[in-house]
Amino acid sequence: MDGFSGEKKRVVVIGGGVAGSLVAKTLQDHADVFLIDSKEYFELPWAGLRARVEPSFAKRIVINHLEYLSRARVIASPATNITENEVLTAQGRLIAYDYLVVATGHTSSGGYTKDERLNYYQTEHEKIKSAKSILIVGGGPTGVELAGEIVVDFPDKKVTLVHKGPRLLEFIGEKAGKKALDWLTSKKVEVILGQSVNLESASDGTYETSGGETIIADCHFLCAGNPVGSSWLKETILKDCLDDHGRLKVDATLRVKGHGNIFAIGDITDVPELKQGYLAQAHAMLTAKNLKKLIRGENSRKLSTYKPASDVAIVSLGRREGIAQFMCLTVGGRLPGIMKSKDLFVGKTRNSLGLKSNVA
């Protein structure tokens, strides 16, 4: 069993993404903190699309956990089980906890080490750079933003985007989807709606859509949403706390319902709001605040509560433009671009972890 001196309360955080990294960073001076993650690094997921067209950008968004966790223990191994007072990892290590934070978000694929992830982005860049024609499958925020990054940095590429839904950006309003469509078509992106692509049947750069159309492309990118990272919880003490979508049911203090010392934050929760990075960060800060109160021995009735956020979303379109939706208001053009597209909130996020905005 792993441990510090045992003088402080022990907080175990499972998941080193946007939410888990921030709560671990915030608590490392107040408790014995263990971060359990399947990889050695933290990554800003929304900025990975920029790293595909500009691989040097990846050096700012892929951060080894030890770069910001100087006083915490990092265990680079997936968690496989949770009991009433311990977490078991795939390496067979048992980590005891006084308080537990589950922040496993959505599943992702990538290298185990920082170098492996940086090499991945370099390979993706070469893939785009060498292609004359590119197929993007999926018209959600990832597909739209990737198309925007490619056509702005490589305007000579032929980009085709296929989306099975009736409009782009279905997670927000129709006006946003229309603005995205108009912007992409103005950049000569061919957008095909209401159809899917069977990627497994593709042959020699030839793809067929469900509507019988043929697309010729040198490479493709599948931009579909990843599943919630909760399947492993079905064999743990939290198995009955999952809703029908695989999300953990939490109360207003972000504690898992029925468990006074276990919190859940970020995309894995059933909080009724859009699943976005800045909201995961808000979960992390409120949970860190509540854990500090509990560590000090304050009554649990004094814990702060979380209010689900209104629908606000910003979709980047290349380096200077974007689309923003603030409840009923939809804005496109340079203003959303100034807010997000130039830096993709990378400097702000690095600063929140105590790191410099840029890397040498």
Tab-separated table of C-alpha atoms in Angstrom:
chain	number	residue	atom	x	y	z
A	1	MET	CA	0.000	0.000	0.000
A	2	ASP	CA	1.284	3.467	-0.941
A	3	GLY	CA	1.321	6.449	1.364
A	4	PHE	CA	2.792	9.657	2.696
A	5	SER	CA	3.338	10.265	6.378
A	6	GLY	CA	-0.315	9.745	7.266
A	7	GLU	CA	-0.490	13.053	9.148
A	8	LYS	CA	-2.754	14.674	6.576
A	9	LYS	CA	-6.039	13.531	5.089
A	10	ARG	CA	-5.572	11.577	1.907
A	11	VAL	CA	-7.335	12.629	-1.280
A	12	VAL	CA	-7.198	10.293	-4.270
A	13	VAL	CA	-8.109	11.727	-7.671
A	14	ILE	CA	-8.890	9.292	-10.494
A	15	GLY	CA	-8.413	10.864	-13.916
A	16	GLY	CA	-5.824	13.445	-14.956
A	17	GLY	CA	-7.875	15.417	-17.445
A	18	VAL	CA	-9.145	18.982	-17.280
A	19	ALA	CA	-11.017	18.512	-13.991
A	20	GLY	CA	-8.823	15.976	-12.218
A	21	SER	CA	-5.565	17.812	-12.866
A	22	LEU	CA	-6.914	21.075	-11.484
A	23	VAL	CA	-8.409	19.617	-8.313
A	24	ALA	CA	-5.165	17.728	-7.621
A	25	LYS	CA	-3.096	20.885	-8.185
A	26	THR	CA	-5.367	22.949	-5.933
A	27	LEU	CA	-5.312	20.447	-3.058
A	28	GLN	CA	-1.680	19.342	-3.048
A	29	ASP	CA	-0.772	21.803	-0.264
A	30	HIS	CA	-3.770	20.840	1.865
A	31	ALA	CA	-3.764	17.038	1.782
A	32	ASP	CA	-1.761	14.003	0.766
A	33	VAL	CA	-2.861	13.897	-2.874
A	34	PHE	CA	-2.597	10.910	-5.198
A	35	LEU	CA	-3.432	11.344	-8.882
A	36	ILE	CA	-4.242	8.084	-10.654
A	37	ASP	CA	-4.222	8.370	-14.432
A	38	SER	CA	-3.761	5.960	-17.313
A	39	LYS	CA	-1.027	8.167	-18.771
A	40	GLU	CA	1.859	10.291	-17.530
A	41	TYR	CA	0.572	13.585	-18.881
A	42	PHE	CA	-2.292	16.036	-18.903
A	43	GLU	CA	-3.600	17.346	-22.211
A	44	LEU	CA	-5.908	20.199	-23.171
A	45	PRO	CA	-8.309	18.180	-25.324
A	46	TRP	CA	-9.957	21.090	-27.121
A	47	ALA	CA	-6.588	22.342	-28.381
A	48	GLY	CA	-5.470	19.077	-29.956
A	49	LEU	CA	-6.928	20.043	-33.318
A	50	ARG	CA	-4.564	23.018	-33.549
A	51	ALA	CA	-1.652	20.710	-32.709
A	52	ARG	CA	-2.455	18.653	-35.799
A	53	VAL	CA	-1.791	21.581	-38.113
A	54	GLU	CA	0.915	23.137	-35.927
A	55	PRO	CA	2.802	20.347	-34.096
A	56	SER	CA	4.891	22.826	-32.078
A	57	PHE	CA	1.627	23.898	-30.412
A	58	ALA	CA	1.443	20.421	-28.863
A	59	LYS	CA	4.386	21.285	-26.600
A	60	ARG	CA	2.113	23.764	-24.814
A	61	ILE	CA	-0.904	21.491	-24.448
A	62	VAL	CA	0.736	18.182	-23.484
A	63	ILE	CA	2.033	18.548	-19.932
A	64	ASN	CA	3.662	15.890	-17.782
A	65	HIS	CA	1.743	15.614	-14.506
A	66	LEU	CA	4.952	16.105	-12.538
A	67	GLU	CA	5.403	19.547	-14.105
A	68	TYR	CA	2.547	20.953	-12.013
A	69	LEU	CA	2.220	18.395	-9.193
A	70	SER	CA	5.385	18.944	-7.200
A	71	ARG	CA	3.866	17.824	-3.889
A	72	ALA	CA	1.527	15.039	-5.010
A	73	ARG	CA	2.043	11.405	-5.933
A	74	VAL	CA	1.322	10.458	-9.558
A	75	ILE	CA	0.414	6.869	-10.377
A	76	ALA	CA	0.379	6.298	-14.135
A	77	SER	CA	-1.918	3.298	-14.273
A	78	PRO	CA	-5.672	2.950	-14.880
A	79	ALA	CA	-7.904	2.493	-11.855
A	80	THR	CA	-9.749	-0.826	-11.980
A	81	ASN	CA	-11.775	-0.965	-8.771
A	82	ILE	CA	-13.061	1.164	-5.905
A	83	THR	CA	-13.927	-0.130	-2.448
A	84	GLU	CA	-15.161	1.773	0.596
A	85	ASN	CA	-11.651	2.977	1.420
A	86	GLU	CA	-9.244	1.952	-1.370
A	87	VAL	CA	-8.627	2.228	-5.096
A	88	LEU	CA	-7.054	-0.646	-7.016
A	89	THR	CA	-4.963	0.071	-10.119
A	90	ALA	CA	-4.162	-2.108	-13.110
A	91	GLN	CA	-0.634	-2.475	-11.717
A	92	GLY	CA	-2.100	-4.126	-8.629
A	93	ARG	CA	-1.460	-1.206	-6.299
A	94	LEU	CA	-3.931	-0.432	-3.516
A	95	ILE	CA	-4.278	3.259	-2.675
A	96	ALA	CA	-6.204	4.101	0.496
A	97	TYR	CA	-8.260	7.287	0.620
A	98	ASP	CA	-10.127	9.484	3.048
A	99	TYR	CA	-11.738	11.343	0.155
A	100	LEU	CA	-12.055	10.275	-3.458
A	101	VAL	CA	-12.630	12.341	-6.606
A	102	VAL	CA	-13.682	10.529	-9.787
A	103	ALA	CA	-12.848	12.549	-12.900
A	104	THR	CA	-12.411	10.036	-15.715
A	105	GLY	CA	-14.406	12.084	-18.240
A	106	HIS	CA	-14.550	10.486	-21.678
A	107	THR	CA	-12.361	7.688	-22.982
A	108	SER	CA	-9.425	8.701	-25.147
A	109	SER	CA	-6.608	7.075	-27.034
A	110	GLY	CA	-3.035	8.277	-27.151
A	111	GLY	CA	0.465	7.574	-25.992
A	112	TYR	CA	1.379	6.630	-22.438
A	113	THR	CA	4.206	9.171	-22.243
A	114	LYS	CA	4.458	12.824	-23.216
A	115	ASP	CA	6.982	12.032	-25.957
A	116	GLU	CA	4.660	9.441	-27.464
A	117	ARG	CA	1.843	11.978	-27.574
A	118	LEU	CA	4.040	14.651	-29.168
A	119	ASN	CA	5.156	12.140	-31.796
A	120	TYR	CA	1.502	11.350	-32.465
A	121	TYR	CA	0.772	14.992	-33.266
A	122	GLN	CA	3.815	15.177	-35.518
A	123	THR	CA	2.549	12.135	-37.414
A	124	GLU	CA	-0.929	13.640	-37.714
A	125	HIS	CA	0.618	16.828	-39.066
A	126	GLU	CA	2.568	14.926	-41.712
A	127	LYS	CA	-0.623	13.110	-42.638
A	128	ILE	CA	-2.398	16.409	-43.302
A	129	LYS	CA	0.586	18.078	-44.935
A	130	SER	CA	1.130	15.288	-47.453
A	131	ALA	CA	-2.546	14.909	-48.405
A	132	LYS	CA	-4.166	16.778	-51.259
A	133	SER	CA	-7.679	15.778	-50.231
A	134	ILE	CA	-9.036	15.105	-46.736
A	135	LEU	CA	-12.275	13.556	-45.513
A	136	ILE	CA	-13.682	14.533	-42.118
A	137	VAL	CA	-16.484	12.370	-40.725
A	138	GLY	CA	-18.590	14.107	-38.097
A	139	GLY	CA	-20.097	17.586	-37.982
A	140	GLY	CA	-20.026	18.244	-34.271
A	141	PRO	CA	-17.636	20.750	-32.702
A	142	THR	CA	-14.593	18.517	-33.272
A	143	GLY	CA	-15.268	17.992	-36.970
A	144	VAL	CA	-16.127	21.627	-37.617
A	145	GLU	CA	-13.085	22.916	-35.731
A	146	LEU	CA	-10.720	20.465	-37.417
A	147	ALA	CA	-12.028	21.491	-40.837
A	148	GLY	CA	-11.499	25.109	-39.864
A	149	GLU	CA	-7.944	24.517	-38.703
A	150	ILE	CA	-7.037	22.690	-41.921
A	151	VAL	CA	-8.554	25.111	-44.426
A	152	VAL	CA	-7.030	28.148	-42.724
A	153	ASP	CA	-3.513	26.698	-42.474
A	154	PHE	CA	-3.687	24.685	-45.717
A	155	PRO	CA	-6.113	26.514	-48.035
A	156	ASP	CA	-4.994	24.424	-51.014
A	157	LYS	CA	-6.353	21.193	-49.499
A	158	LYS	CA	-9.645	19.762	-50.716
A	159	VAL	CA	-11.678	19.133	-47.562
A	160	THR	CA	-14.943	17.202	-47.462
A	161	LEU	CA	-17.006	16.985	-44.281
A	162	VAL	CA	-19.746	14.363	-43.963
A	163	HIS	CA	-22.253	14.491	-41.123
A	164	LYS	CA	-25.085	12.040	-40.514
A	165	GLY	CA	-27.306	14.661	-38.893
A	166	PRO	CA	-29.476	17.251	-40.635
A	167	ARG	CA	-27.273	20.172	-39.560
A	168	LEU	CA	-23.875	20.981	-38.120
A	169	LEU	CA	-23.268	21.614	-34.404
A	170	GLU	CA	-26.447	19.898	-33.264
A	171	PHE	CA	-25.462	20.286	-29.615
A	172	ILE	CA	-26.328	24.006	-29.829
A	173	GLY	CA	-28.812	26.137	-31.762
A	174	GLU	CA	-29.718	26.066	-35.442
A	175	LYS	CA	-28.268	29.536	-36.078
A	176	ALA	CA	-24.850	28.364	-34.964
A	177	GLY	CA	-25.017	25.388	-37.282
A	178	LYS	CA	-26.033	27.614	-40.198
A	179	LYS	CA	-23.194	30.047	-39.511
A	180	ALA	CA	-20.726	27.161	-39.405
A	181	LEU	CA	-22.052	25.805	-42.698
A	182	ASP	CA	-21.842	29.196	-44.385
A	183	TRP	CA	-18.284	29.753	-43.130
A	184	LEU	CA	-17.059	26.320	-44.225
A	185	THR	CA	-18.610	26.574	-47.680
A	186	SER	CA	-17.071	30.054	-48.067
A	187	LYS	CA	-13.717	28.328	-47.540
A	188	LYS	CA	-14.605	25.783	-50.253
A	189	VAL	CA	-15.226	22.912	-47.835
A	190	GLU	CA	-17.707	20.439	-49.316
A	191	VAL	CA	-20.284	19.667	-46.626
A	192	ILE	CA	-22.551	16.620	-47.017
A	193	LEU	CA	-25.376	16.408	-44.476
A	194	GLY	CA	-27.749	13.578	-43.655
A	195	GLN	CA	-25.308	10.840	-44.664
A	196	SER	CA	-22.741	8.579	-43.036
A	197	VAL	CA	-19.556	6.925	-44.278
A	198	ASN	CA	-18.577	3.279	-43.867
A	199	LEU	CA	-14.878	3.742	-43.227
A	200	GLU	CA	-14.207	0.000	-43.031
A	201	SER	CA	-15.237	-0.484	-46.645
A	202	ALA	CA	-12.972	2.282	-47.955
A	203	SER	CA	-10.463	1.178	-50.547
A	204	ASP	CA	-7.483	2.999	-52.085
A	205	GLY	CA	-8.754	6.413	-50.984
A	206	THR	CA	-12.289	5.824	-52.220
A	207	TYR	CA	-15.134	6.246	-49.736
A	208	GLU	CA	-18.860	5.733	-50.187
A	209	THR	CA	-21.569	7.546	-48.296
A	210	SER	CA	-24.853	6.018	-47.189
A	211	GLY	CA	-26.507	8.057	-49.945
A	212	GLY	CA	-24.379	6.429	-52.625
A	213	GLU	CA	-21.992	9.319	-53.170
A	214	THR	CA	-18.325	8.604	-53.840
A	215	ILE	CA	-15.616	10.625	-52.124
A	216	ILE	CA	-11.962	10.503	-53.094
A	217	ALA	CA	-9.587	11.442	-50.277
A	218	ASP	CA	-5.957	10.769	-49.416
A	219	CYS	CA	-6.794	10.413	-45.713
A	220	HIS	CA	-9.676	10.699	-43.275
A	221	PHE	CA	-10.357	11.794	-39.711
A	222	LEU	CA	-13.188	10.342	-37.665
A	223	CYS	CA	-14.536	13.070	-35.397
A	224	ALA	CA	-17.132	11.242	-33.353
A	225	GLY	CA	-17.711	11.679	-29.647
A	226	ASN	CA	-15.905	9.294	-27.299
A	227	PRO	CA	-17.838	7.227	-24.735
A	228	VAL	CA	-18.021	8.316	-21.112
A	229	GLY	CA	-15.103	6.811	-19.183
A	230	SER	CA	-17.250	4.933	-16.691
A	231	SER	CA	-17.561	1.344	-17.912
A	232	TRP	CA	-14.999	0.210	-15.312
A	233	LEU	CA	-17.205	1.573	-12.534
A	234	LYS	CA	-19.841	-1.109	-13.165
A	235	GLU	CA	-17.821	-3.540	-11.049
A	236	THR	CA	-17.183	-1.130	-8.168
A	237	ILE	CA	-19.109	0.177	-5.174
A	238	LEU	CA	-20.366	2.957	-7.465
A	239	LYS	CA	-22.134	0.608	-9.884
A	240	ASP	CA	-25.579	1.615	-8.622
A	241	CYS	CA	-24.755	5.310	-8.883
A	242	LEU	CA	-24.593	5.334	-12.699
A	243	ASP	CA	-27.494	6.660	-14.756
A	244	ASP	CA	-28.688	5.218	-18.077
A	245	HIS	CA	-26.010	7.218	-19.932
A	246	GLY	CA	-23.166	5.893	-17.799
A	247	ARG	CA	-22.780	9.100	-15.827
A	248	LEU	CA	-22.406	9.302	-12.074
A	249	LYS	CA	-25.359	10.766	-10.219
A	250	VAL	CA	-24.219	13.617	-7.982
A	251	ASP	CA	-25.902	15.920	-5.505
A	252	ALA	CA	-25.662	19.706	-5.424
A	253	THR	CA	-22.248	19.551	-3.699
A	254	LEU	CA	-20.935	17.243	-6.464
A	255	ARG	CA	-20.712	14.288	-4.117
A	256	VAL	CA	-21.786	10.959	-5.578
A	257	LYS	CA	-25.258	10.286	-4.239
A	258	GLY	CA	-25.120	7.993	-1.229
A	259	HIS	CA	-21.386	8.500	-0.659
A	260	GLY	CA	-20.381	11.340	1.653
A	261	ASN	CA	-16.652	11.154	0.923
A	262	ILE	CA	-16.695	10.516	-2.845
A	263	PHE	CA	-17.004	13.347	-5.363
A	264	ALA	CA	-17.414	13.205	-9.144
A	265	ILE	CA	-16.537	16.093	-11.452
A	266	GLY	CA	-16.411	16.925	-15.140
A	267	ASP	CA	-17.966	15.051	-18.038
A	268	ILE	CA	-18.624	11.901	-16.020
A	269	THR	CA	-21.323	13.588	-13.916
A	270	ASP	CA	-25.043	13.775	-14.599
A	271	VAL	CA	-25.092	17.550	-14.053
A	272	PRO	CA	-27.601	18.843	-16.661
A	273	GLU	CA	-25.376	21.161	-18.688
A	274	LEU	CA	-23.163	21.062	-21.769
A	275	LYS	CA	-20.020	19.017	-21.213
A	276	GLN	CA	-17.243	21.546	-21.719
A	277	GLY	CA	-13.767	22.129	-20.389
A	278	TYR	CA	-14.410	25.371	-18.531
A	279	LEU	CA	-17.350	23.777	-16.711
A	280	ALA	CA	-15.190	20.817	-15.702
A	281	GLN	CA	-12.740	23.355	-14.278
A	282	ALA	CA	-15.592	24.986	-12.341
A	283	HIS	CA	-16.505	21.558	-10.909
A	284	ALA	CA	-12.879	21.093	-9.865
A	285	MET	CA	-12.626	24.422	-8.070
A	286	LEU	CA	-15.888	23.940	-6.169
A	287	THR	CA	-14.900	20.411	-5.167
A	288	ALA	CA	-11.468	21.579	-4.002
A	289	LYS	CA	-13.198	24.257	-1.924
A	290	ASN	CA	-15.536	21.684	-0.376
A	291	LEU	CA	-12.738	19.236	0.328
A	292	LYS	CA	-10.756	21.937	2.115
A	293	LYS	CA	-13.798	22.481	4.362
A	294	LEU	CA	-14.116	18.778	5.105
A	295	ILE	CA	-10.379	18.464	5.761
A	296	ARG	CA	-10.668	21.298	8.274
A	297	GLY	CA	-13.463	19.394	9.990
A	298	GLU	CA	-16.298	21.701	9.016
A	299	ASN	CA	-19.872	20.410	8.992
A	300	SER	CA	-20.868	18.908	5.653
A	301	ARG	CA	-24.005	21.050	5.701
A	302	LYS	CA	-21.741	24.052	5.068
A	303	LEU	CA	-20.483	22.732	1.741
A	304	SER	CA	-20.884	24.971	-1.294
A	305	THR	CA	-23.357	23.924	-3.975
A	306	TYR	CA	-23.049	23.921	-7.735
A	307	LYS	CA	-25.603	25.515	-10.044
A	308	PRO	CA	-25.728	24.009	-13.552
A	309	ALA	CA	-24.546	26.522	-16.121
A	310	SER	CA	-26.612	28.039	-18.904
A	311	ASP	CA	-25.833	26.936	-22.438
A	312	VAL	CA	-22.762	28.851	-23.570
A	313	ALA	CA	-20.497	27.517	-26.292
A	314	ILE	CA	-17.708	28.856	-28.487
A	315	VAL	CA	-16.644	26.964	-31.600
A	316	SER	CA	-13.365	27.995	-33.151
A	317	LEU	CA	-13.069	28.520	-36.902
A	318	GLY	CA	-9.380	28.620	-37.653
A	319	ARG	CA	-7.128	31.118	-35.915
A	320	ARG	CA	-9.163	34.314	-36.053
A	321	GLU	CA	-12.872	33.547	-36.295
A	322	GLY	CA	-15.457	31.547	-34.426
A	323	ILE	CA	-19.076	31.072	-33.457
A	324	ALA	CA	-20.430	31.779	-29.980
A	325	GLN	CA	-23.798	30.963	-28.489
A	326	PHE	CA	-24.864	32.682	-25.292
A	327	MET	CA	-28.256	31.197	-24.433
A	328	CYS	CA	-30.487	32.669	-27.181
A	329	LEU	CA	-27.832	34.879	-28.786
A	330	THR	CA	-25.605	33.522	-31.555
A	331	VAL	CA	-22.600	35.521	-32.778
A	332	GLY	CA	-20.125	34.669	-35.508
A	333	GLY	CA	-16.917	36.216	-36.800
A	334	ARG	CA	-13.951	37.935	-35.171
A	335	LEU	CA	-15.391	38.524	-31.676
A	336	PRO	CA	-15.673	34.803	-30.820
A	337	GLY	CA	-12.309	34.374	-32.525
A	338	ILE	CA	-10.712	36.902	-30.173
A	339	MET	CA	-12.279	35.100	-27.212
A	340	LYS	CA	-11.093	31.596	-28.122
A	341	SER	CA	-9.494	30.950	-31.495
A	342	LYS	CA	-6.177	32.771	-31.180
A	343	ASP	CA	-4.872	30.867	-28.157
A	344	LEU	CA	-7.675	28.356	-27.441
A	345	PHE	CA	-7.479	29.253	-23.722
A	346	VAL	CA	-4.132	27.449	-23.546
A	347	GLY	CA	-2.283	30.229	-21.725
A	348	LYS	CA	-5.090	30.621	-19.189
A	349	THR	CA	-5.215	26.882	-18.501
A	350	ARG	CA	-1.441	26.609	-18.110
A	351	ASN	CA	-1.503	29.531	-15.676
A	352	SER	CA	-4.192	27.786	-13.611
A	353	LEU	CA	-1.721	24.922	-13.159
A	354	GLY	CA	1.043	27.284	-12.095
A	355	LEU	CA	2.878	27.058	-15.415
A	356	LYS	CA	4.115	29.731	-17.825
A	357	SER	CA	1.795	30.509	-20.734
A	358	ASN	CA	4.443	29.527	-23.259
A	359	VAL	CA	7.238	26.976	-23.306
A	360	ALA	CA	10.827	27.645	-24.243
